[in-house]
Amino acid sequence: MRLTSHKIKGSALPMVIILSFVILVFMSAMAYNFKMDLESIRVSLNYENLESLNQDNIDGIGDEIDNLPDSDYTIGIHEVDGYVFHNVLVSSEPSLYKTNSDASLYNAQPHVINFIVNHRVIKDDKVYKEEQISINKLPLSNTKISYDDNIVELNIPYIKTSGLTESQQQLMLADGKILGSREGNIGYLKKEEGKLSLVIGDTSQSMNVEKLGLSSDYEVSVGWNLVDGKWQVLLALYDKDHLYISSTGLENLNSENLSKATLDLLNVNTVKSDKHLNDIVSAKWYFNEDQNGPRLVVAAGEQSKKNEAKVKILDISYDEKKNVYKASNKGVIKDLGQISKDEFHLSILDPTATFAPSDILMFAGDKLYDISALSEGEKVDKVEPTILKGSTTNTPIVVKKDNENFYIITYDDNGYYQYNYTLGSNTAPGERIEKFEEETIESIVVKYGIKFITTDKHLYVVDFDNKILNKLEPADSQDGHSDEGSDKVTICHKPGTSAEKTMTLPESAIKGHLGHGDYLGACRDEAVDSADDHDDHDYDDSTDSDLDTTENNNANGKGNNGHGNNADGVDSSNPGKGGGGPNGQVDPSGDVDDENSNSNENSNNKGNGNSKGNNGKSKGNGKK
């Protein structure tokens, strides 16, 4: 295609100058806003933490077909203006965070899904275009994290299919694909005394587990398996003296087939060699080197004569020939000290997201044991502990630095420890972090390469250098009380309009509001309206209940609460003066569009708000 030049004359010139200026301002605003959005999370969400993306490689079209309509990459056969588009999906795979991500099995975090498509354009039996293209799209659904001990989320795991070994190919279909396109959260299980409810969308069914003899504080462990490209859900129900295992296919986890799913899950299997299954403390799914599907590692505790705990480690595997689960004793780990059940945890790791033989860490009080040898069928009774600086009272978070090196985060009410740990090492250097005076830590979640720390008063965004990047105010209603069973979040509603107001809403409504230009936190100089008094808002309150502060909604903007992001890295809770606040949210996929990764749509927001820090300036931005 030839490039030509034309002279512009007369009245057209001012119009071109004006148009050029508008484009320049628009592009500058996009670039500035994107830069400021990134700065609001500092260096935590940077491209070095993302797997390299395959970019959409659409070539130019020759002069003879300048009138070719915009390419349609929808899978299948489509016709537009006489042109027939043939698109065949070759593969799809998640692009994962390389560092600072949850390393546990089934919890891989993609920033985009990469699709490889064979693309052909035909008209009148003539092939005008034929190529293989790569398209990156944001995940269709987010995984969900349960903050209620009685709720077990059902998140279809992401698996890195290109990393599977030859012996793992039986996991896939013959063409190397996984059947279906469902991903992310599909529902949850709710534990209640005597029953277990399966909830998928608006449909739920209860399973009577009372007849199994389970105690009121029974536990649920969910596993996932791939069999010939089809997802299978595995369920382990257990208490101190019972263990039951069942399964169902993913195709049954929808509102039409829920009865079939509950029948499958109630068709439980017991475990042969029940004499080993006394005083069960924990049961987790893991993968062994034989790659015949996930197995259970069970820790069964008992007291020694010295009143110090010890645990038996049991391997529960399925015998396909005899159609039975059996337990194998892999050794007793002694001298755990005097610990409670709350101080005992099993962490199953899959840093490559390939269902490879699992790395297994056991936490007992202030001791850490690497029992990964279990994945190779070996005994683990000779494993020596790594001594930690504090007891592990809450579920530890193991964070991937690379495939063999990790951060281990343990926390209590007043602070947390962040350790550096290498698999097989007998040391775990770390430090105690206490930055939340007169606040109680309720949870720590690692997502998008950063830590989200929830206290009884605030939500903190913290990087792995333990710097506080952002601090969000609590979600209280006017009288200081939240509606029972409904967490609330403060937002600025319709910012920049005559209807702008600060209000609190149920967490379930937040996603829809952020998608329409509202932002987290109070509007400046506005009173807070309770959601109970706000019945006229035009946003959908039935959206997902995840409060995801880095969703692909960048419409966060006017500064609030006097929190600026100071250039010298000081705590944002001490910003000096000004009204700068939490900045616009960052789409972790950068400028990857929902369609083809070539759009900057998600970062096209106008900056707004200024704040002077102690030694620097920061601009809140995001007014859409």
XYZ file of C-alpha atoms in Angstrom:
624
model
C 0.000 0.000 0.000
C 1.447 3.374 -1.105
C 1.637 6.323 1.273
C 0.640 9.650 -0.340
C 0.867 13.274 0.795
C -1.756 15.974 0.294
C -1.475 19.726 0.890
C -4.175 21.165 3.112
C -5.637 24.488 2.005
C -8.200 27.054 3.082
C -10.691 26.543 5.885
C -9.742 22.888 6.317
C -6.449 23.841 7.969
C -7.899 25.275 11.250
C -10.147 22.242 11.571
C -7.183 19.890 11.146
C -5.172 21.882 13.713
C -8.057 21.741 16.196
C -8.568 18.026 15.593
C -4.851 17.359 15.989
C -4.787 19.315 19.238
C -7.772 17.348 20.576
C -6.069 14.067 19.696
C -2.832 15.267 21.309
C -4.644 16.241 24.520
C -6.568 12.969 24.526
C -3.461 10.834 24.061
C -1.522 12.879 26.636
C -4.328 12.419 29.149
C -4.314 8.692 28.512
C -0.562 8.452 28.952
C -0.578 10.661 32.049
C -3.462 8.829 33.653
C -1.905 5.437 32.943
C 1.365 6.631 34.463
C -0.372 7.980 37.567
C -2.462 4.833 37.931
C 0.699 2.775 37.960
C 2.311 5.118 40.462
C -0.639 4.708 42.812
C 0.349 1.082 43.274
C 4.034 2.006 42.827
C 6.211 -0.718 41.344
C 4.211 -3.693 42.565
C 2.072 -4.041 39.462
C 4.716 -3.824 36.782
C 5.252 -5.643 33.548
C 8.233 -7.527 34.932
C 5.761 -9.488 37.049
C 3.680 -10.546 34.045
C 4.425 -13.384 31.706
C 5.226 -11.965 28.290
C 2.109 -11.524 26.207
C 1.649 -12.772 22.677
C 0.457 -9.688 20.841
C -2.237 -9.632 18.188
C -0.299 -9.848 14.919
C -2.769 -8.587 12.335
C -0.925 -7.703 9.135
C -1.732 -4.861 6.751
C -4.082 -5.560 3.867
C -3.199 -4.879 0.253
C -4.696 -2.121 -1.938
C -6.862 -4.588 -3.801
C -8.940 -5.385 -0.671
C -9.084 -2.024 1.104
C -12.823 -2.503 1.521
C -12.421 -5.645 3.634
C -14.676 -5.229 6.722
C -13.235 -5.275 10.218
C -12.020 -8.757 10.997
C -14.324 -10.902 13.106
C -12.377 -13.274 15.348
C -15.377 -14.992 16.931
C -14.828 -18.743 16.889
C -16.769 -20.454 14.085
C -17.890 -19.332 10.627
C -19.342 -15.839 10.105
C -20.234 -13.771 7.032
C -19.970 -9.984 6.723
C -20.661 -8.168 3.409
C -19.968 -11.313 1.429
C -16.701 -12.074 3.241
C -16.690 -15.373 5.122
C -14.589 -15.552 8.284
C -13.344 -18.989 9.379
C -11.924 -19.014 12.920
C -10.709 -22.163 14.628
C -9.467 -22.114 18.226
C -6.045 -23.756 18.397
C -5.355 -23.284 22.102
C -6.095 -21.128 25.123
C -3.887 -20.685 28.143
C -3.624 -18.335 31.118
C -0.701 -15.914 31.303
C 0.288 -15.937 34.959
C 1.981 -13.594 37.386
C 5.619 -14.663 37.574
C 6.336 -13.431 41.097
C 4.563 -12.337 44.265
C 1.558 -14.574 43.644
C -0.222 -17.227 45.684
C 1.755 -20.459 45.243
C -0.878 -22.852 46.546
C -2.424 -25.629 44.497
C -5.513 -24.578 42.488
C -4.872 -20.854 43.160
C -2.904 -19.721 40.091
C -3.677 -16.100 39.169
C -3.813 -15.125 35.470
C -3.651 -11.531 34.293
C -4.997 -12.436 30.838
C -6.057 -15.528 28.903
C -4.163 -16.013 25.633
C -6.053 -17.490 22.669
C -4.372 -18.793 19.501
C -6.795 -18.740 16.566
C -6.441 -19.892 12.946
C -8.062 -17.061 10.982
C -9.133 -17.159 7.290
C -11.084 -14.647 5.182
C -12.727 -15.947 1.989
C -14.903 -14.341 -0.690
C -16.057 -15.950 -3.920
C -13.761 -18.927 -3.270
C -10.752 -16.617 -3.049
C -8.687 -16.603 0.168
C -7.935 -12.969 1.030
C -6.299 -13.588 4.349
C -4.952 -16.606 6.215
C -2.948 -16.398 9.414
C -2.622 -17.601 12.971
C -3.330 -14.825 15.425
C -2.856 -14.401 19.147
C -5.523 -12.608 21.180
C -5.349 -11.761 24.876
C -8.557 -11.337 26.852
C -9.201 -10.625 30.490
C -10.447 -13.627 32.495
C -14.207 -14.005 32.172
C -14.698 -14.604 35.875
C -12.769 -13.920 39.047
C -11.978 -16.502 41.643
C -13.454 -15.796 45.045
C -11.968 -16.013 48.509
C -14.091 -17.065 51.455
C -13.873 -15.061 54.668
C -16.370 -17.344 56.416
C -15.238 -20.685 57.817
C -18.587 -22.170 56.806
C -18.281 -21.177 53.128
C -16.111 -23.162 50.697
C -15.779 -21.429 47.324
C -15.819 -23.493 44.117
C -13.192 -21.938 41.820
C -12.281 -23.779 38.638
C -8.474 -23.703 38.688
C -6.295 -22.268 35.940
C -3.740 -24.707 34.566
C -0.659 -23.972 32.453
C -1.209 -26.565 29.723
C 2.026 -25.734 27.876
C 3.961 -26.801 30.979
C 2.460 -30.284 31.193
C 4.856 -33.197 30.870
C 4.386 -36.068 28.454
C 3.074 -38.249 31.278
C 0.370 -35.653 32.006
C -1.137 -35.618 28.538
C -3.895 -37.981 29.679
C -5.300 -35.003 31.561
C -6.285 -33.370 28.265
C -8.440 -34.242 25.291
C -6.724 -35.879 22.340
C -6.235 -32.466 20.713
C -4.609 -31.097 23.881
C -7.602 -29.041 24.993
C -9.855 -28.871 28.037
C -13.551 -29.401 27.385
C -15.692 -26.313 27.898
C -14.750 -22.716 28.601
C -15.945 -22.188 32.177
C -13.430 -20.613 34.503
C -13.205 -18.853 37.834
C -15.897 -19.054 40.488
C -19.003 -21.139 39.778
C -20.591 -21.287 43.236
C -19.889 -22.463 46.764
C -20.561 -25.029 49.464
C -22.105 -23.923 52.742
C -21.501 -25.978 55.879
C -24.281 -26.244 58.410
C -24.883 -28.645 61.258
C -26.177 -31.881 59.781
C -26.191 -30.673 56.188
C -24.050 -29.317 53.373
C -25.616 -26.966 50.819
C -24.422 -26.730 47.220
C -25.121 -23.275 45.745
C -24.725 -22.593 42.010
C -26.056 -19.223 40.881
C -29.559 -18.759 42.238
C -30.075 -22.501 42.734
C -29.151 -24.480 45.825
C -29.674 -27.977 47.156
C -28.936 -29.328 50.615
C -27.253 -32.653 51.305
C -28.046 -34.451 54.544
C -24.685 -35.405 56.046
C -26.034 -36.097 59.526
C -26.431 -39.780 58.683
C -22.668 -39.960 58.110
C -22.102 -39.358 61.806
C -20.052 -36.208 61.241
C -19.716 -33.814 64.161
C -21.070 -30.264 63.958
C -17.580 -28.876 63.269
C -16.826 -31.150 60.305
C -14.413 -29.922 57.620
C -14.574 -29.846 53.810
C -11.605 -30.166 51.442
C -12.200 -29.584 47.709
C -9.923 -30.994 45.017
C -9.946 -30.716 41.225
C -8.891 -33.256 38.649
C -8.747 -33.412 34.861
C -9.797 -36.677 33.234
C -9.598 -36.728 29.418
C -10.056 -32.977 29.291
C -13.065 -32.941 31.621
C -13.033 -31.292 35.029
C -13.936 -33.413 38.037
C -14.632 -32.064 41.533
C -13.398 -34.143 44.482
C -14.849 -33.732 47.950
C -13.403 -34.872 51.278
C -15.678 -34.571 54.327
C -14.015 -35.244 57.645
C -14.018 -34.711 61.360
C -11.882 -36.115 64.147
C -12.902 -39.742 63.539
C -14.448 -39.908 60.049
C -13.293 -39.409 56.467
C -15.532 -39.664 53.399
C -14.608 -39.041 49.758
C -16.876 -38.405 46.758
C -16.787 -36.716 43.355
C -18.881 -35.330 40.504
C -18.280 -33.906 37.045
C -18.173 -30.187 36.357
C -20.986 -30.670 33.835
C -23.307 -31.358 36.789
C -22.505 -28.101 38.560
C -25.247 -26.019 36.995
C -28.831 -25.276 37.925
C -30.238 -27.947 35.590
C -28.122 -30.842 36.883
C -27.729 -29.913 40.536
C -29.742 -32.949 41.683
C -27.282 -35.220 39.882
C -24.351 -33.419 41.514
C -25.766 -33.800 45.027
C -26.498 -37.494 44.440
C -22.896 -38.001 43.304
C -21.456 -36.131 46.279
C -23.594 -38.092 48.749
C -22.395 -41.365 47.226
C -19.385 -41.347 49.539
C -16.470 -43.756 49.770
C -14.856 -44.718 53.039
C -11.143 -45.407 53.386
C -9.694 -48.862 53.859
C -7.456 -49.249 56.940
C -9.684 -47.158 59.156
C -7.491 -47.968 62.141
C -5.165 -45.194 60.955
C -7.972 -42.629 60.781
C -8.281 -41.496 64.369
C -7.825 -37.942 65.632
C -7.746 -36.388 62.146
C -6.376 -32.853 62.265
C -6.189 -31.896 58.590
C -6.768 -33.362 55.112
C -5.610 -31.736 51.865
C -5.553 -32.783 48.216
C -2.158 -33.012 46.505
C -0.544 -34.545 43.409
C 1.857 -37.472 43.546
C 4.495 -38.276 40.934
C 2.374 -41.127 39.542
C 0.011 -38.500 38.008
C -3.062 -40.684 38.495
C -5.112 -37.838 39.873
C -4.993 -36.012 43.195
C -4.576 -37.837 46.493
C -5.196 -36.860 50.089
C -2.526 -36.171 52.660
C -3.990 -36.623 56.129
C -2.407 -35.547 59.400
C -3.693 -37.485 62.400
C -2.525 -36.200 65.759
C -1.939 -37.858 69.099
C -0.425 -36.857 72.412
C 2.888 -38.314 73.552
C 3.715 -39.256 77.122
C 5.456 -35.905 77.539
C 2.227 -34.124 76.616
C 3.843 -32.957 73.383
C 1.990 -33.423 70.114
C 3.031 -35.736 67.321
C 1.288 -36.488 64.029
C 0.985 -39.445 61.706
C 1.194 -38.520 58.032
C -1.116 -40.681 55.910
C -1.280 -40.945 52.130
C -4.806 -41.662 50.852
C -4.851 -42.992 47.285
C -7.481 -44.517 45.006
C -7.102 -48.116 43.843
C -8.852 -48.214 40.467
C -8.762 -52.020 40.231
C -10.441 -52.533 43.605
C -12.487 -49.315 43.419
C -11.474 -48.323 46.935
C -9.498 -45.630 48.752
C -6.722 -46.884 50.968
C -4.482 -45.287 53.588
C -0.731 -45.728 53.803
C 1.236 -44.605 56.866
C 4.165 -42.417 55.768
C 5.657 -41.876 59.189
C 5.219 -40.086 62.494
C 6.636 -36.613 63.118
C 7.362 -36.162 66.806
C 8.268 -33.409 69.255
C 5.940 -30.774 67.881
C 5.636 -29.179 71.299
C 2.420 -28.204 73.002
C 0.302 -26.834 70.175
C -3.393 -26.410 69.528
C -5.278 -27.446 66.398
C -5.346 -23.788 65.327
C -1.534 -23.814 65.181
C -1.384 -26.758 62.751
C -1.619 -26.267 58.988
C -0.838 -28.091 55.737
C 0.062 -25.987 52.672
C 0.044 -27.695 49.261
C 2.042 -25.828 46.600
C 1.919 -25.776 42.811
C 4.040 -22.756 41.796
C 4.061 -23.748 38.110
C 0.268 -24.283 37.906
C 0.801 -27.591 36.107
C -0.497 -30.147 38.650
C 3.098 -31.340 38.990
C 4.100 -33.399 42.066
C 3.191 -31.104 44.934
C 5.503 -29.375 47.354
C 4.007 -29.883 50.820
C 4.734 -27.728 53.865
C 3.535 -28.570 57.367
C 3.279 -25.830 60.006
C 3.118 -26.775 63.691
C 3.355 -23.872 66.116
C 6.716 -22.223 65.445
C 8.030 -25.164 63.387
C 7.981 -25.658 59.622
C 8.446 -29.081 57.995
C 9.040 -29.686 54.295
C 7.332 -33.045 53.682
C 7.444 -32.822 49.876
C 9.083 -36.263 49.785
C 5.556 -37.585 50.212
C 4.929 -36.664 46.559
C 7.658 -39.135 45.603
C 6.155 -41.899 47.712
C 8.778 -41.628 50.447
C 8.363 -41.578 54.205
C 8.666 -38.273 56.008
C 9.366 -39.241 59.619
C 13.027 -38.131 59.432
C 12.302 -34.566 58.337
C 13.964 -31.907 60.497
C 12.049 -28.715 61.333
C 12.825 -25.143 60.387
C 12.284 -22.890 63.397
C 10.177 -19.787 62.797
C 10.203 -16.611 64.877
C 6.538 -16.865 65.819
C 3.745 -19.393 66.087
C 1.467 -19.954 63.089
C -1.934 -19.157 64.550
C -3.768 -18.410 61.282
C -3.600 -20.117 57.903
C -0.172 -19.203 56.447
C 0.153 -17.638 53.003
C 2.910 -19.041 50.783
C 3.874 -16.618 48.016
C 5.871 -17.501 44.926
C 9.106 -15.594 44.302
C 10.139 -18.189 41.724
C 9.523 -21.926 41.449
C 11.748 -22.789 44.428
C 11.866 -19.622 46.544
C 8.956 -18.253 48.503
C 7.716 -15.710 50.966
C 5.865 -17.236 53.889
C 3.461 -14.881 55.648
C 1.992 -15.716 59.043
C -0.070 -13.288 61.070
C -1.850 -12.682 64.342
C -4.056 -9.872 65.625
C -1.253 -7.324 65.983
C 1.089 -7.909 63.048
C 2.623 -10.401 60.660
C 5.876 -12.185 59.893
C 7.279 -12.267 56.379
C 9.859 -15.026 55.917
C 12.112 -15.881 52.989
C 12.148 -19.625 52.382
C 13.759 -21.993 49.893
C 12.415 -25.518 49.530
C 14.550 -27.995 51.457
C 16.238 -25.285 53.514
C 16.470 -25.448 57.302
C 16.402 -21.665 57.705
C 13.708 -19.072 57.084
C 14.982 -15.550 57.783
C 12.221 -13.041 58.287
C 10.982 -9.985 60.116
C 8.016 -8.977 62.219
C 5.848 -6.189 60.771
C 3.613 -4.132 63.046
C 2.215 -1.053 61.307
C -1.393 -1.103 62.413
C -1.538 0.471 65.868
C -4.787 -0.046 67.778
C -6.125 -2.173 64.919
C -6.724 -5.924 64.707
C -5.661 -7.838 61.592
C -8.538 -9.942 60.289
C -7.110 -11.340 57.052
C -4.251 -11.099 54.558
C -4.794 -11.863 50.882
C -2.116 -11.877 48.168
C -3.391 -10.953 44.723
C -2.119 -8.970 41.723
C 1.413 -8.992 43.137
C 0.587 -7.172 46.381
C -0.843 -7.820 49.838
C -4.344 -6.763 50.850
C -4.443 -6.559 54.649
C -7.844 -6.164 56.275
C -8.081 -4.901 59.837
C -11.113 -4.104 61.940
C -10.778 -0.466 60.819
C -9.141 -0.268 57.384
C -8.086 -2.092 54.242
C -4.364 -1.648 53.502
C -2.556 -2.238 50.210
C 1.019 -3.286 51.062
C 3.923 -4.290 48.818
C 6.513 -6.966 49.549
C 8.948 -4.367 50.837
C 6.239 -3.899 53.478
C 5.453 -0.329 52.443
C 1.843 0.781 52.746
C 0.770 1.875 49.267
C -2.814 2.714 50.043
C -5.255 2.811 52.935
C -9.000 2.572 52.423
C -11.561 3.745 54.934
C -14.071 1.357 56.518
C -17.505 0.770 55.078
C -19.816 2.001 57.835
C -23.341 3.320 57.570
C -24.374 6.618 59.161
C -25.143 5.167 62.563
C -21.900 3.232 62.654
C -23.571 -0.142 62.196
C -23.591 -2.342 59.134
C -26.654 -4.311 58.120
C -26.553 -7.798 59.563
C -24.924 -10.220 57.155
C -24.053 -7.505 54.620
C -20.627 -5.837 54.541
C -20.754 -2.255 53.312
C -18.293 -0.145 51.370
C -18.067 3.647 51.081
C -18.024 5.074 47.536
C -18.372 8.404 45.752
C -21.517 8.100 43.615
C -21.744 9.901 40.237
C -18.556 11.974 40.767
C -18.260 15.253 38.891
C -22.016 15.602 38.376
C -24.693 17.580 40.181
C -25.818 14.291 41.747
C -22.397 13.558 43.272
C -22.688 12.141 46.784
C -20.894 9.884 49.253
C -22.812 6.731 50.112
C -22.338 3.274 51.564
C -23.513 0.185 49.718
C -23.494 -3.560 50.238
C -20.273 -5.073 48.957
C -22.283 -6.968 46.328
C -23.194 -3.691 44.596
C -19.691 -2.253 44.347
C -18.582 -3.921 41.131
C -21.445 -2.401 39.145
C -20.809 1.077 40.556
C -17.090 1.004 39.791
C -17.922 -0.041 36.255
C -20.033 3.095 35.809
C -17.516 5.640 37.053
C -17.970 5.677 40.825
C -14.867 5.273 42.974
C -13.947 3.900 46.384
C -13.935 6.300 49.329
C -15.908 9.399 50.246
C -16.432 12.394 47.962
C -14.723 15.519 49.274
C -16.829 17.770 51.524
C -19.839 15.485 51.261
C -21.836 13.707 53.943
C -22.198 9.949 53.796
C -25.566 8.581 52.664
C -26.509 5.107 53.813
C -27.485 2.665 51.100
C -30.767 2.216 52.946
C -31.724 5.797 51.990
C -30.592 5.487 48.401
C -33.204 3.688 46.337
C -32.873 5.568 43.078
C -29.430 4.532 41.926
C -29.389 2.987 38.500
C -26.697 0.372 38.947
C -27.085 -3.362 39.300
C -26.851 -4.502 42.927
C -26.788 -8.164 41.977
C -23.208 -8.289 40.726
C -20.494 -10.493 42.218
C -19.753 -10.014 45.882
C -15.969 -9.797 45.472
C -14.572 -6.383 46.337
C -11.692 -6.392 43.880
C -9.744 -3.152 44.142
C -7.779 -3.871 40.980
C -10.618 -5.017 38.760
C -10.615 -3.660 35.192
C -12.510 -0.595 36.378
C -10.181 2.328 36.569
C -12.780 4.932 37.448
C -11.409 5.821 40.850
C -10.570 9.333 41.159
C -11.042 12.372 43.288
C -8.698 12.296 46.222
C -10.259 11.748 49.600
C -9.457 11.421 53.269
C -6.231 13.374 52.791
C -4.204 10.384 51.695
C -1.586 11.175 49.078
C 0.984 8.866 47.549
C 4.158 10.648 48.608
C 7.180 10.604 46.392
C 9.553 9.662 49.196
C 7.609 6.521 50.066
C 6.327 7.669 53.463
C 3.190 6.108 54.883
C 0.178 7.386 52.954
C -1.693 7.831 56.213
C 0.548 10.852 56.942
C 0.283 12.826 53.733
C 0.692 16.359 55.020
C -1.944 18.522 53.428
C -4.279 18.248 50.519
C -7.157 16.132 49.370
C -5.362 13.553 47.257
C -6.518 10.062 47.989
C -6.618 6.547 46.654
C -5.845 6.837 42.984
C -7.545 5.190 40.043
C -7.308 1.438 40.108
C -4.819 -0.348 37.894
C -5.914 -2.917 35.387
C -3.229 -5.604 35.899
C -3.385 -6.537 32.255
C -2.013 -3.129 31.274
C -3.537 -2.026 28.025
C -4.847 -5.439 27.107
C -8.318 -4.968 25.720
C -11.137 -7.436 26.190
C -10.823 -8.143 22.494
C -7.292 -7.915 21.178
C -4.770 -6.441 23.569
C -4.240 -3.349 21.438
C -6.476 -0.925 23.296
C -5.784 1.541 26.063
C -9.466 1.703 26.933
C -9.028 0.587 30.510
C -6.696 3.420 31.383
C -8.596 6.265 29.745
C -9.589 8.242 32.805
C -9.018 11.898 33.644
C -6.739 12.849 36.497
C -8.253 14.816 39.347
C -7.164 15.985 42.777
C -3.855 17.121 44.284
C -2.100 16.324 47.538
C 1.223 17.446 48.967
C 3.081 14.804 50.946
C 5.916 15.389 53.388
C 8.504 15.379 50.643
C 6.597 14.915 47.442
C 3.429 15.409 45.479
C 0.822 12.957 44.362
C -2.218 13.363 42.214
C -5.309 11.234 42.757
C -6.898 10.372 39.466
C -9.609 8.425 37.833
C -12.614 10.635 37.300
C -14.042 9.110 34.203
